Amino acid sequence: MALLLLVPLVPLVRADVVAEDPQQRQMLEIAEKLRCAVCQNQSVAESNAELAQDMRRIIAEQLAAGKSEAQVIDYFRARYGDFVLMRPPRQGSGAPLWWAPWAILAVAGGGAFIYLRKRLRDQGDS
Amino acid sequence: MTLWRLLLIPALALLLGALALGLRHDPKQIPSPLVGKPLPAIAGQTLDGAPVDLAKAGQGGPMLINVWASWCESCAVEHPVVVAAARQFGDRVAFIGLNYRDKRELGEAWLAQRGNAYRWSFFDPEGRAGIELGVYGVPETFFVAADGTLLAKHVGPLDADSLRGYLKTLFGVS
């Protein structure tokens, strides 16, 4: 009897998983790219702060109104600045974050190369 | 060898300098990209239920928008400063409140208890106007020129001296 009752539940549960709202998923994808301004190191998707909840609602509304991901992100960027982007932009304020590691690597690596080559040459001489 | 050393010292100094600069920077202060731009039109209603556009609240004069909420403890600390300034400068600068993520009755009770510094307060129970203005904490204060340009934004509670300073340097009011 218990088994009979359980059987119809299985397809119901499955149907629930399949029926995931694609707009909800797109909302969370955008929310993952935005920083929650009050919680600093969490994305809007991860945070449960009230501001993050408000931002998720506005993302969902703007998607429902037919805006693209880039338009939604630009909306928040115009109000909270580049800070709101989880990945710093490659141009403008975030640019040094992208090229500085390579510059440091080039200088340090180049220096190490010159130093080691010179030491090797000095050893060869003696 | 000497050339290498000569290069190493400024390179290290540069790196340490950048680090020092980074450590002095307060991550809780997010610069607003709206400063220097005209305030966007924000239509809604006041705490009393009258329809308004927050951007036009100055009515051709300078204005200050103070974001507050009944649940915000620093707002309670800041409020006497705003009330005193409104009494002194309220005829020359429009003091407007933005009641952020609050309940109407709680907001009204808060003002009744602590004194109302504002010509009116914009009622923003869902934080929509807050996001339009890039609000991320309460209290925050926006200083808007007579032509509607956002001149400055202050995050955190204002003290009497800093508020006077803003009003004097931005609006020439003292």
PDB file of C-alpha atoms in Angstrom:
ATOM      1  CA  MET A   1       0.000   0.000   0.000  1.00  0.00           C
ATOM      2  CA  ALA A   2       2.753   2.384   0.938  1.00  0.00           C
ATOM      3  CA  LEU A   3       4.590   1.497  -2.252  1.00  0.00           C
ATOM      4  CA  LEU A   4       1.502   2.225  -4.318  1.00  0.00           C
ATOM      5  CA  LEU A   5       1.267   5.662  -2.774  1.00  0.00           C
ATOM      6  CA  LEU A   6       4.915   6.420  -3.400  1.00  0.00           C
ATOM      7  CA  VAL A   7       5.016   5.526  -7.071  1.00  0.00           C
ATOM      8  CA  PRO A   8       3.076   8.510  -8.469  1.00  0.00           C
ATOM      9  CA  LEU A   9       5.324  10.903  -6.560  1.00  0.00           C
ATOM     10  CA  VAL A  10       8.396  10.037  -8.583  1.00  0.00           C
ATOM     11  CA  PRO A  11       7.397  11.575 -11.933  1.00  0.00           C
ATOM     12  CA  LEU A  12       6.045  14.623 -10.136  1.00  0.00           C
ATOM     13  CA  VAL A  13       9.395  15.343  -8.549  1.00  0.00           C
ATOM     14  CA  ARG A  14      11.155  14.868 -11.870  1.00  0.00           C
ATOM     15  CA  ALA A  15       8.791  17.190 -13.662  1.00  0.00           C
ATOM     16  CA  ASP A  16       9.655  19.855 -11.144  1.00  0.00           C
ATOM     17  CA  VAL A  17      13.354  19.648 -11.956  1.00  0.00           C
ATOM     18  CA  VAL A  18      12.815  19.789 -15.714  1.00  0.00           C
ATOM     19  CA  ALA A  19      10.495  22.784 -15.479  1.00  0.00           C
ATOM     20  CA  GLU A  20      13.283  25.144 -14.383  1.00  0.00           C
ATOM     21  CA  ASP A  21      12.547  28.659 -15.515  1.00  0.00           C
ATOM     22  CA  PRO A  22      15.156  29.667 -18.146  1.00  0.00           C
ATOM     23  CA  GLN A  23      14.654  33.333 -17.280  1.00  0.00           C
ATOM     24  CA  GLN A  24      15.429  32.566 -13.640  1.00  0.00           C
ATOM     25  CA  ARG A  25      18.646  30.877 -14.763  1.00  0.00           C
ATOM     26  CA  GLN A  26      19.603  33.855 -16.917  1.00  0.00           C
ATOM     27  CA  MET A  27      18.856  36.170 -13.983  1.00  0.00           C
ATOM     28  CA  LEU A  28      21.229  34.169 -11.760  1.00  0.00           C
ATOM     29  CA  GLU A  29      23.913  34.163 -14.490  1.00  0.00           C
ATOM     30  CA  ILE A  30      23.830  37.961 -14.541  1.00  0.00           C
ATOM     31  CA  ALA A  31      23.650  38.156 -10.741  1.00  0.00           C
ATOM     32  CA  GLU A  32      26.849  36.082 -10.555  1.00  0.00           C
ATOM     33  CA  LYS A  33      28.671  38.749 -12.566  1.00  0.00           C
ATOM     34  CA  LEU A  34      27.575  41.583 -10.270  1.00  0.00           C
ATOM     35  CA  ARG A  35      29.090  42.392  -6.906  1.00  0.00           C
ATOM     36  CA  CYS A  36      26.856  42.972  -3.927  1.00  0.00           C
ATOM     37  CA  ALA A  37      27.914  46.478  -2.909  1.00  0.00           C
ATOM     38  CA  VAL A  38      27.221  46.006   0.808  1.00  0.00           C
ATOM     39  CA  CYS A  39      28.802  42.585   1.204  1.00  0.00           C
ATOM     40  CA  GLN A  40      31.869  43.403  -0.910  1.00  0.00           C
ATOM     41  CA  ASN A  41      33.164  39.936  -1.752  1.00  0.00           C
ATOM     42  CA  GLN A  42      29.948  38.162  -2.615  1.00  0.00           C
ATOM     43  CA  SER A  43      28.108  38.243  -5.894  1.00  0.00           C
ATOM     44  CA  VAL A  44      24.497  39.366  -6.097  1.00  0.00           C
ATOM     45  CA  ALA A  45      23.563  35.732  -6.787  1.00  0.00           C
ATOM     46  CA  GLU A  46      25.218  34.442  -3.596  1.00  0.00           C
ATOM     47  CA  SER A  47      24.251  37.185  -1.196  1.00  0.00           C
ATOM     48  CA  ASN A  48      21.092  37.339   0.819  1.00  0.00           C
ATOM     49  CA  ALA A  49      21.535  40.999   1.711  1.00  0.00           C
ATOM     50  CA  GLU A  50      18.448  43.114   1.076  1.00  0.00           C
ATOM     51  CA  LEU A  51      20.244  45.120  -1.596  1.00  0.00           C
ATOM     52  CA  ALA A  52      21.160  41.900  -3.429  1.00  0.00           C
ATOM     53  CA  GLN A  53      17.532  40.753  -3.242  1.00  0.00           C
ATOM     54  CA  ASP A  54      16.411  44.086  -4.714  1.00  0.00           C
ATOM     55  CA  MET A  55      19.026  43.804  -7.459  1.00  0.00           C
ATOM     56  CA  ARG A  56      17.927  40.257  -8.349  1.00  0.00           C
ATOM     57  CA  ARG A  57      14.343  41.435  -8.622  1.00  0.00           C
ATOM     58  CA  ILE A  58      15.349  44.305 -10.901  1.00  0.00           C
ATOM     59  CA  ILE A  59      17.461  41.959 -13.083  1.00  0.00           C
ATOM     60  CA  ALA A  60      14.462  39.634 -13.453  1.00  0.00           C
ATOM     61  CA  GLU A  61      12.148  42.559 -14.293  1.00  0.00           C
ATOM     62  CA  GLN A  62      14.511  43.965 -16.895  1.00  0.00           C
ATOM     63  CA  LEU A  63      14.958  40.535 -18.530  1.00  0.00           C
ATOM     64  CA  ALA A  64      11.173  40.135 -18.602  1.00  0.00           C
ATOM     65  CA  ALA A  65      11.016  43.540 -20.300  1.00  0.00           C
ATOM     66  CA  GLY A  66      13.281  42.166 -23.052  1.00  0.00           C
ATOM     67  CA  LYS A  67      16.627  43.714 -22.079  1.00  0.00           C
ATOM     68  CA  SER A  68      19.855  41.896 -22.929  1.00  0.00           C
ATOM     69  CA  GLU A  69      22.456  40.792 -20.391  1.00  0.00           C
ATOM     70  CA  ALA A  70      24.793  43.607 -21.464  1.00  0.00           C
ATOM     71  CA  GLN A  71      22.031  46.193 -21.025  1.00  0.00           C
ATOM     72  CA  VAL A  72      21.216  44.933 -17.522  1.00  0.00           C
ATOM     73  CA  ILE A  73      24.879  44.968 -16.486  1.00  0.00           C
ATOM     74  CA  ASP A  74      25.317  48.475 -17.932  1.00  0.00           C
ATOM     75  CA  TYR A  75      22.307  49.648 -15.910  1.00  0.00           C
ATOM     76  CA  PHE A  76      24.017  48.683 -12.648  1.00  0.00           C
ATOM     77  CA  ARG A  77      27.429  49.840 -13.843  1.00  0.00           C
ATOM     78  CA  ALA A  78      26.036  53.329 -14.551  1.00  0.00           C
ATOM     79  CA  ARG A  79      24.815  53.530 -10.941  1.00  0.00           C
ATOM     80  CA  TYR A  80      27.448  51.671  -8.914  1.00  0.00           C
ATOM     81  CA  GLY A  81      30.501  52.042 -11.176  1.00  0.00           C
ATOM     82  CA  ASP A  82      33.041  49.420 -12.199  1.00  0.00           C
ATOM     83  CA  PHE A  83      33.053  48.253  -8.578  1.00  0.00           C
ATOM     84  CA  VAL A  84      29.830  46.364  -9.239  1.00  0.00           C
ATOM     85  CA  LEU A  85      31.515  44.039 -11.748  1.00  0.00           C
ATOM     86  CA  MET A  86      32.872  40.818 -10.204  1.00  0.00           C
ATOM     87  CA  ARG A  87      35.502  40.632 -12.974  1.00  0.00           C
ATOM     88  CA  PRO A  88      37.304  43.970 -13.264  1.00  0.00           C
ATOM     89  CA  PRO A  89      36.963  45.477 -16.764  1.00  0.00           C
ATOM     90  CA  ARG A  90      39.943  45.107 -19.114  1.00  0.00           C
ATOM     91  CA  GLN A  91      39.683  48.765 -20.100  1.00  0.00           C
ATOM     92  CA  GLY A  92      39.705  51.776 -17.825  1.00  0.00           C
ATOM     93  CA  SER A  93      39.910  51.443 -14.051  1.00  0.00           C
ATOM     94  CA  GLY A  94      40.383  47.667 -14.045  1.00  0.00           C
ATOM     95  CA  ALA A  95      43.103  47.592 -16.719  1.00  0.00           C
ATOM     96  CA  PRO A  96      46.147  47.629 -14.363  1.00  0.00           C
ATOM     97  CA  LEU A  97      44.804  44.527 -12.618  1.00  0.00           C
ATOM     98  CA  TRP A  98      45.061  42.667 -15.905  1.00  0.00           C
ATOM     99  CA  TRP A  99      48.444  43.888 -17.144  1.00  0.00           C
ATOM    100  CA  ALA A 100      50.308  44.492 -13.858  1.00  0.00           C
ATOM    101  CA  PRO A 101      50.922  40.774 -13.088  1.00  0.00           C
ATOM    102  CA  TRP A 102      52.399  40.285 -16.562  1.00  0.00           C
ATOM    103  CA  ALA A 103      54.538  43.409 -16.199  1.00  0.00           C
ATOM    104  CA  ILE A 104      55.824  42.224 -12.812  1.00  0.00           C
ATOM    105  CA  LEU A 105      56.497  38.768 -14.227  1.00  0.00           C
ATOM    106  CA  ALA A 106      58.377  40.263 -17.204  1.00  0.00           C
ATOM    107  CA  VAL A 107      60.527  42.522 -15.007  1.00  0.00           C
ATOM    108  CA  ALA A 108      61.227  39.841 -12.370  1.00  0.00           C
ATOM    109  CA  GLY A 109      61.741  37.090 -14.937  1.00  0.00           C
ATOM    110  CA  GLY A 110      63.948  39.289 -17.119  1.00  0.00           C
ATOM    111  CA  GLY A 111      65.975  40.342 -14.078  1.00  0.00           C
ATOM    112  CA  ALA A 112      66.377  36.742 -12.925  1.00  0.00           C
ATOM    113  CA  PHE A 113      67.444  35.704 -16.423  1.00  0.00           C
ATOM    114  CA  ILE A 114      70.094  38.438 -16.674  1.00  0.00           C
ATOM    115  CA  TYR A 115      71.338  37.727 -13.142  1.00  0.00           C
ATOM    116  CA  LEU A 116      71.592  33.984 -13.625  1.00  0.00           C
ATOM    117  CA  ARG A 117      73.267  34.269 -17.024  1.00  0.00           C
ATOM    118  CA  LYS A 118      75.828  36.645 -15.571  1.00  0.00           C
ATOM    119  CA  ARG A 119      76.482  34.323 -12.620  1.00  0.00           C
ATOM    120  CA  LEU A 120      76.886  31.364 -14.943  1.00  0.00           C
ATOM    121  CA  ARG A 121      79.349  33.364 -17.082  1.00  0.00           C
ATOM    122  CA  ASP A 122      81.299  34.456 -13.965  1.00  0.00           C
ATOM    123  CA  GLN A 123      81.513  30.837 -12.824  1.00  0.00           C
ATOM    124  CA  GLY A 124      82.746  29.795 -16.276  1.00  0.00           C
ATOM    125  CA  ASP A 125      85.510  32.426 -16.103  1.00  0.00           C
ATOM    126  CA  SER A 126      86.885  31.297 -12.725  1.00  0.00           C
TER     127      SER A 126
ATOM    128  CA  MET B   1      75.256  43.986 -11.576  1.00  0.00           C
ATOM    129  CA  THR B   2      75.072  47.652 -10.604  1.00  0.00           C
ATOM    130  CA  LEU B   3      72.549  48.400 -13.354  1.00  0.00           C
ATOM    131  CA  TRP B   4      70.425  45.509 -12.097  1.00  0.00           C
ATOM    132  CA  ARG B   5      70.536  46.877  -8.553  1.00  0.00           C
ATOM    133  CA  LEU B   6      69.718  50.375  -9.735  1.00  0.00           C
ATOM    134  CA  LEU B   7      66.612  49.024 -11.444  1.00  0.00           C
ATOM    135  CA  LEU B   8      65.612  46.810  -8.536  1.00  0.00           C
ATOM    136  CA  ILE B   9      65.309  49.618  -5.989  1.00  0.00           C
ATOM    137  CA  PRO B  10      62.798  51.806  -7.880  1.00  0.00           C
ATOM    138  CA  ALA B  11      60.863  48.695  -8.950  1.00  0.00           C
ATOM    139  CA  LEU B  12      60.519  47.588  -5.321  1.00  0.00           C
ATOM    140  CA  ALA B  13      59.627  51.130  -4.236  1.00  0.00           C
ATOM    141  CA  LEU B  14      56.915  51.262  -6.904  1.00  0.00           C
ATOM    142  CA  LEU B  15      55.477  47.946  -5.777  1.00  0.00           C
ATOM    143  CA  LEU B  16      55.485  48.977  -2.106  1.00  0.00           C
ATOM    144  CA  GLY B  17      53.977  52.330  -3.019  1.00  0.00           C
ATOM    145  CA  ALA B  18      51.138  50.657  -4.888  1.00  0.00           C
ATOM    146  CA  LEU B  19      50.553  48.341  -1.942  1.00  0.00           C
ATOM    147  CA  ALA B  20      50.525  51.245   0.536  1.00  0.00           C
ATOM    148  CA  LEU B  21      48.038  53.108  -1.655  1.00  0.00           C
ATOM    149  CA  GLY B  22      45.844  50.034  -1.807  1.00  0.00           C
ATOM    150  CA  LEU B  23      45.879  49.578   1.957  1.00  0.00           C
ATOM    151  CA  ARG B  24      44.900  53.193   2.609  1.00  0.00           C
ATOM    152  CA  HIS B  25      41.958  52.916   0.268  1.00  0.00           C
ATOM    153  CA  ASP B  26      38.694  52.288   2.127  1.00  0.00           C
ATOM    154  CA  PRO B  27      36.803  49.485   0.365  1.00  0.00           C
ATOM    155  CA  LYS B  28      33.557  50.639   1.990  1.00  0.00           C
ATOM    156  CA  GLN B  29      33.713  53.928   0.051  1.00  0.00           C
ATOM    157  CA  ILE B  30      32.551  53.238  -3.481  1.00  0.00           C
ATOM    158  CA  PRO B  31      32.919  56.258  -5.769  1.00  0.00           C
ATOM    159  CA  SER B  32      29.611  57.084  -7.459  1.00  0.00           C
ATOM    160  CA  PRO B  33      29.682  57.279 -11.263  1.00  0.00           C
ATOM    161  CA  LEU B  34      26.611  59.531 -11.033  1.00  0.00           C
ATOM    162  CA  VAL B  35      28.604  62.448  -9.572  1.00  0.00           C
ATOM    163  CA  GLY B  36      28.866  65.216 -12.183  1.00  0.00           C
ATOM    164  CA  LYS B  37      25.825  63.946 -14.057  1.00  0.00           C
ATOM    165  CA  PRO B  38      22.199  65.078 -13.960  1.00  0.00           C
ATOM    166  CA  LEU B  39      20.087  63.138 -11.487  1.00  0.00           C
ATOM    167  CA  PRO B  40      17.857  60.604 -13.292  1.00  0.00           C
ATOM    168  CA  ALA B  41      14.103  61.180 -13.121  1.00  0.00           C
ATOM    169  CA  ILE B  42      12.705  59.084 -10.280  1.00  0.00           C
ATOM    170  CA  ALA B  43       8.923  59.114 -10.175  1.00  0.00           C
ATOM    171  CA  GLY B  44       7.080  57.843  -7.147  1.00  0.00           C
ATOM    172  CA  GLN B  45       5.293  59.117  -4.116  1.00  0.00           C
ATOM    173  CA  THR B  46       6.060  60.855  -0.862  1.00  0.00           C
ATOM    174  CA  LEU B  47       5.609  59.307   2.551  1.00  0.00           C
ATOM    175  CA  ASP B  48       2.289  61.216   2.621  1.00  0.00           C
ATOM    176  CA  GLY B  49       1.223  59.617  -0.656  1.00  0.00           C
ATOM    177  CA  ALA B  50       1.598  62.612  -3.002  1.00  0.00           C
ATOM    178  CA  PRO B  51       3.037  61.888  -6.490  1.00  0.00           C
ATOM    179  CA  VAL B  52       6.529  63.380  -7.030  1.00  0.00           C
ATOM    180  CA  ASP B  53       9.675  63.267  -9.160  1.00  0.00           C
ATOM    181  CA  LEU B  54      12.673  63.064  -6.850  1.00  0.00           C
ATOM    182  CA  ALA B  55      14.979  64.671  -9.447  1.00  0.00           C
ATOM    183  CA  LYS B  56      12.801  67.815  -9.546  1.00  0.00           C
ATOM    184  CA  ALA B  57      12.468  68.125  -5.762  1.00  0.00           C
ATOM    185  CA  GLY B  58      14.820  71.141  -5.667  1.00  0.00           C
ATOM    186  CA  GLN B  59      12.327  73.221  -7.703  1.00  0.00           C
ATOM    187  CA  GLY B  60      15.109  75.162  -9.399  1.00  0.00           C
ATOM    188  CA  GLY B  61      17.221  75.515  -6.268  1.00  0.00           C
ATOM    189  CA  PRO B  62      19.963  73.404  -4.689  1.00  0.00           C
ATOM    190  CA  MET B  63      18.873  70.346  -2.764  1.00  0.00           C
ATOM    191  CA  LEU B  64      20.118  67.678  -0.447  1.00  0.00           C
ATOM    192  CA  ILE B  65      18.684  64.162  -0.472  1.00  0.00           C
ATOM    193  CA  ASN B  66      19.220  62.359   2.817  1.00  0.00           C
ATOM    194  CA  VAL B  67      18.622  58.583   2.709  1.00  0.00           C
ATOM    195  CA  TRP B  68      17.132  57.342   5.990  1.00  0.00           C
ATOM    196  CA  ALA B  69      15.122  54.493   7.491  1.00  0.00           C
ATOM    197  CA  SER B  70      13.498  53.796  10.824  1.00  0.00           C
ATOM    198  CA  TRP B  71      15.574  50.592  11.174  1.00  0.00           C
ATOM    199  CA  CYS B  72      18.858  52.431  10.579  1.00  0.00           C
ATOM    200  CA  GLU B  73      20.703  53.147  13.807  1.00  0.00           C
ATOM    201  CA  SER B  74      23.283  55.543  12.374  1.00  0.00           C
ATOM    202  CA  CYS B  75      20.391  57.563  10.906  1.00  0.00           C
ATOM    203  CA  ALA B  76      19.101  58.153  14.431  1.00  0.00           C
ATOM    204  CA  VAL B  77      22.563  59.405  15.394  1.00  0.00           C
ATOM    205  CA  GLU B  78      22.783  61.631  12.326  1.00  0.00           C
ATOM    206  CA  HIS B  79      19.233  62.974  12.379  1.00  0.00           C
ATOM    207  CA  PRO B  80      19.617  65.809  14.956  1.00  0.00           C
ATOM    208  CA  VAL B  81      22.420  67.228  12.770  1.00  0.00           C
ATOM    209  CA  VAL B  82      20.147  67.202   9.714  1.00  0.00           C
ATOM    210  CA  VAL B  83      17.236  68.722  11.677  1.00  0.00           C
ATOM    211  CA  ALA B  84      19.452  71.566  12.953  1.00  0.00           C
ATOM    212  CA  ALA B  85      20.871  72.252   9.475  1.00  0.00           C
ATOM    213  CA  ALA B  86      17.397  72.209   7.918  1.00  0.00           C
ATOM    214  CA  ARG B  87      16.241  74.777  10.470  1.00  0.00           C
ATOM    215  CA  GLN B  88      19.157  77.031   9.568  1.00  0.00           C
ATOM    216  CA  PHE B  89      19.476  76.496   5.793  1.00  0.00           C
ATOM    217  CA  GLY B  90      16.148  74.940   4.822  1.00  0.00           C
ATOM    218  CA  ASP B  91      14.912  78.145   3.163  1.00  0.00           C
ATOM    219  CA  ARG B  92      17.891  78.198   0.752  1.00  0.00           C
ATOM    220  CA  VAL B  93      18.514  74.458   0.262  1.00  0.00           C
ATOM    221  CA  ALA B  94      15.681  71.961  -0.167  1.00  0.00           C
ATOM    222  CA  PHE B  95      16.137  69.214   2.430  1.00  0.00           C
ATOM    223  CA  ILE B  96      14.511  66.099   0.967  1.00  0.00           C
ATOM    224  CA  GLY B  97      14.358  62.694   2.664  1.00  0.00           C
ATOM    225  CA  LEU B  98      14.492  59.303   0.978  1.00  0.00           C
ATOM    226  CA  ASN B  99      12.760  56.796   3.218  1.00  0.00           C
ATOM    227  CA  TYR B 100      14.574  53.625   2.161  1.00  0.00           C
ATOM    228  CA  ARG B 101      13.158  50.088   2.490  1.00  0.00           C
ATOM    229  CA  ASP B 102      10.846  51.023   5.321  1.00  0.00           C
ATOM    230  CA  LYS B 103       7.226  50.652   6.362  1.00  0.00           C
ATOM    231  CA  ARG B 104       5.093  53.769   6.057  1.00  0.00           C
ATOM    232  CA  GLU B 105       3.829  53.717   9.677  1.00  0.00           C
ATOM    233  CA  LEU B 106       7.328  53.103  11.051  1.00  0.00           C
ATOM    234  CA  GLY B 107       8.787  55.926   8.957  1.00  0.00           C
ATOM    235  CA  GLU B 108       6.061  58.352   9.999  1.00  0.00           C
ATOM    236  CA  ALA B 109       6.466  57.407  13.664  1.00  0.00           C
ATOM    237  CA  TRP B 110      10.235  57.859  13.427  1.00  0.00           C
ATOM    238  CA  LEU B 111       9.837  61.392  12.051  1.00  0.00           C
ATOM    239  CA  ALA B 112       7.164  62.242  14.603  1.00  0.00           C
ATOM    240  CA  GLN B 113       9.466  61.151  17.402  1.00  0.00           C
ATOM    241  CA  ARG B 114      12.738  62.680  16.190  1.00  0.00           C
ATOM    242  CA  GLY B 115      11.549  65.748  14.305  1.00  0.00           C
ATOM    243  CA  ASN B 116      11.041  66.083  10.569  1.00  0.00           C
ATOM    244  CA  ALA B 117      13.992  67.740   8.854  1.00  0.00           C
ATOM    245  CA  TYR B 118      12.567  67.349   5.364  1.00  0.00           C
ATOM    246  CA  ARG B 119      10.198  69.274   3.084  1.00  0.00           C
ATOM    247  CA  TRP B 120       9.004  65.769   2.309  1.00  0.00           C
ATOM    248  CA  SER B 121      10.373  62.253   2.146  1.00  0.00           C
ATOM    249  CA  PHE B 122      10.271  60.030  -0.923  1.00  0.00           C
ATOM    250  CA  PHE B 123       8.693  56.685   0.000  1.00  0.00           C
ATOM    251  CA  ASP B 124      10.837  53.819  -1.328  1.00  0.00           C
ATOM    252  CA  PRO B 125       9.657  50.586   0.353  1.00  0.00           C
ATOM    253  CA  GLU B 126      11.262  48.297  -2.283  1.00  0.00           C
ATOM    254  CA  GLY B 127      14.558  50.148  -2.600  1.00  0.00           C
ATOM    255  CA  ARG B 128      13.970  51.016  -6.277  1.00  0.00           C
ATOM    256  CA  ALA B 129      14.822  54.706  -5.991  1.00  0.00           C
ATOM    257  CA  GLY B 130      17.809  53.616  -3.900  1.00  0.00           C
ATOM    258  CA  ILE B 131      19.189  51.521  -6.754  1.00  0.00           C
ATOM    259  CA  GLU B 132      18.495  54.335  -9.253  1.00  0.00           C
ATOM    260  CA  LEU B 133      20.766  56.518  -7.108  1.00  0.00           C
ATOM    261  CA  GLY B 134      23.353  53.808  -6.434  1.00  0.00           C
ATOM    262  CA  VAL B 135      22.537  53.637  -2.719  1.00  0.00           C
ATOM    263  CA  TYR B 136      24.311  50.768  -0.955  1.00  0.00           C
ATOM    264  CA  GLY B 137      24.165  51.828   2.671  1.00  0.00           C
ATOM    265  CA  VAL B 138      22.126  54.054   4.914  1.00  0.00           C
ATOM    266  CA  PRO B 139      22.534  56.879   5.724  1.00  0.00           C
ATOM    267  CA  GLU B 140      23.751  58.431   2.506  1.00  0.00           C
ATOM    268  CA  THR B 141      23.430  62.040   1.446  1.00  0.00           C
ATOM    269  CA  PHE B 142      23.332  63.434  -2.102  1.00  0.00           C
ATOM    270  CA  PHE B 143      24.051  67.081  -2.881  1.00  0.00           C
ATOM    271  CA  VAL B 144      22.304  68.265  -6.047  1.00  0.00           C
ATOM    272  CA  ALA B 145      22.908  71.613  -7.787  1.00  0.00           C
ATOM    273  CA  ALA B 146      20.082  73.924  -8.852  1.00  0.00           C
ATOM    274  CA  ASP B 147      20.379  72.609 -12.448  1.00  0.00           C
ATOM    275  CA  GLY B 148      19.898  69.020 -11.259  1.00  0.00           C
ATOM    276  CA  THR B 149      23.557  67.910 -11.447  1.00  0.00           C
ATOM    277  CA  LEU B 150      24.707  65.600  -8.671  1.00  0.00           C
ATOM    278  CA  LEU B 151      27.670  67.404  -7.091  1.00  0.00           C
ATOM    279  CA  ALA B 152      28.675  65.005  -4.317  1.00  0.00           C
ATOM    280  CA  LYS B 153      27.626  61.975  -2.359  1.00  0.00           C
ATOM    281  CA  HIS B 154      28.403  61.329   1.294  1.00  0.00           C
ATOM    282  CA  VAL B 155      28.250  57.771   2.627  1.00  0.00           C
ATOM    283  CA  GLY B 156      27.653  57.282   6.342  1.00  0.00           C
ATOM    284  CA  PRO B 157      26.364  59.664   9.002  1.00  0.00           C
ATOM    285  CA  LEU B 158      27.142  63.364   8.605  1.00  0.00           C
ATOM    286  CA  ASP B 159      28.400  65.429  11.528  1.00  0.00           C
ATOM    287  CA  ALA B 160      27.545  69.116  11.868  1.00  0.00           C
ATOM    288  CA  ASP B 161      30.940  70.313  10.579  1.00  0.00           C
ATOM    289  CA  SER B 162      31.066  68.130   7.486  1.00  0.00           C
ATOM    290  CA  LEU B 163      27.479  69.011   6.569  1.00  0.00           C
ATOM    291  CA  ARG B 164      28.261  72.732   6.930  1.00  0.00           C
ATOM    292  CA  GLY B 165      31.368  72.168   4.823  1.00  0.00           C
ATOM    293  CA  TYR B 166      29.395  70.538   2.022  1.00  0.00           C
ATOM    294  CA  LEU B 167      26.729  73.259   2.027  1.00  0.00           C
ATOM    295  CA  LYS B 168      29.348  76.005   1.951  1.00  0.00           C
ATOM    296  CA  THR B 169      31.670  74.592  -0.707  1.00  0.00           C
ATOM    297  CA  LEU B 170      29.000  73.114  -2.980  1.00  0.00           C
ATOM    298  CA  PHE B 171      26.167  75.640  -2.646  1.00  0.00           C
ATOM    299  CA  GLY B 172      27.911  78.696  -1.168  1.00  0.00           C
ATOM    300  CA  VAL B 173      25.403  78.660   1.679  1.00  0.00           C
ATOM    301  CA  SER B 174      26.585  79.481   5.192  1.00  0.00           C
TER     302      SER B 174
END
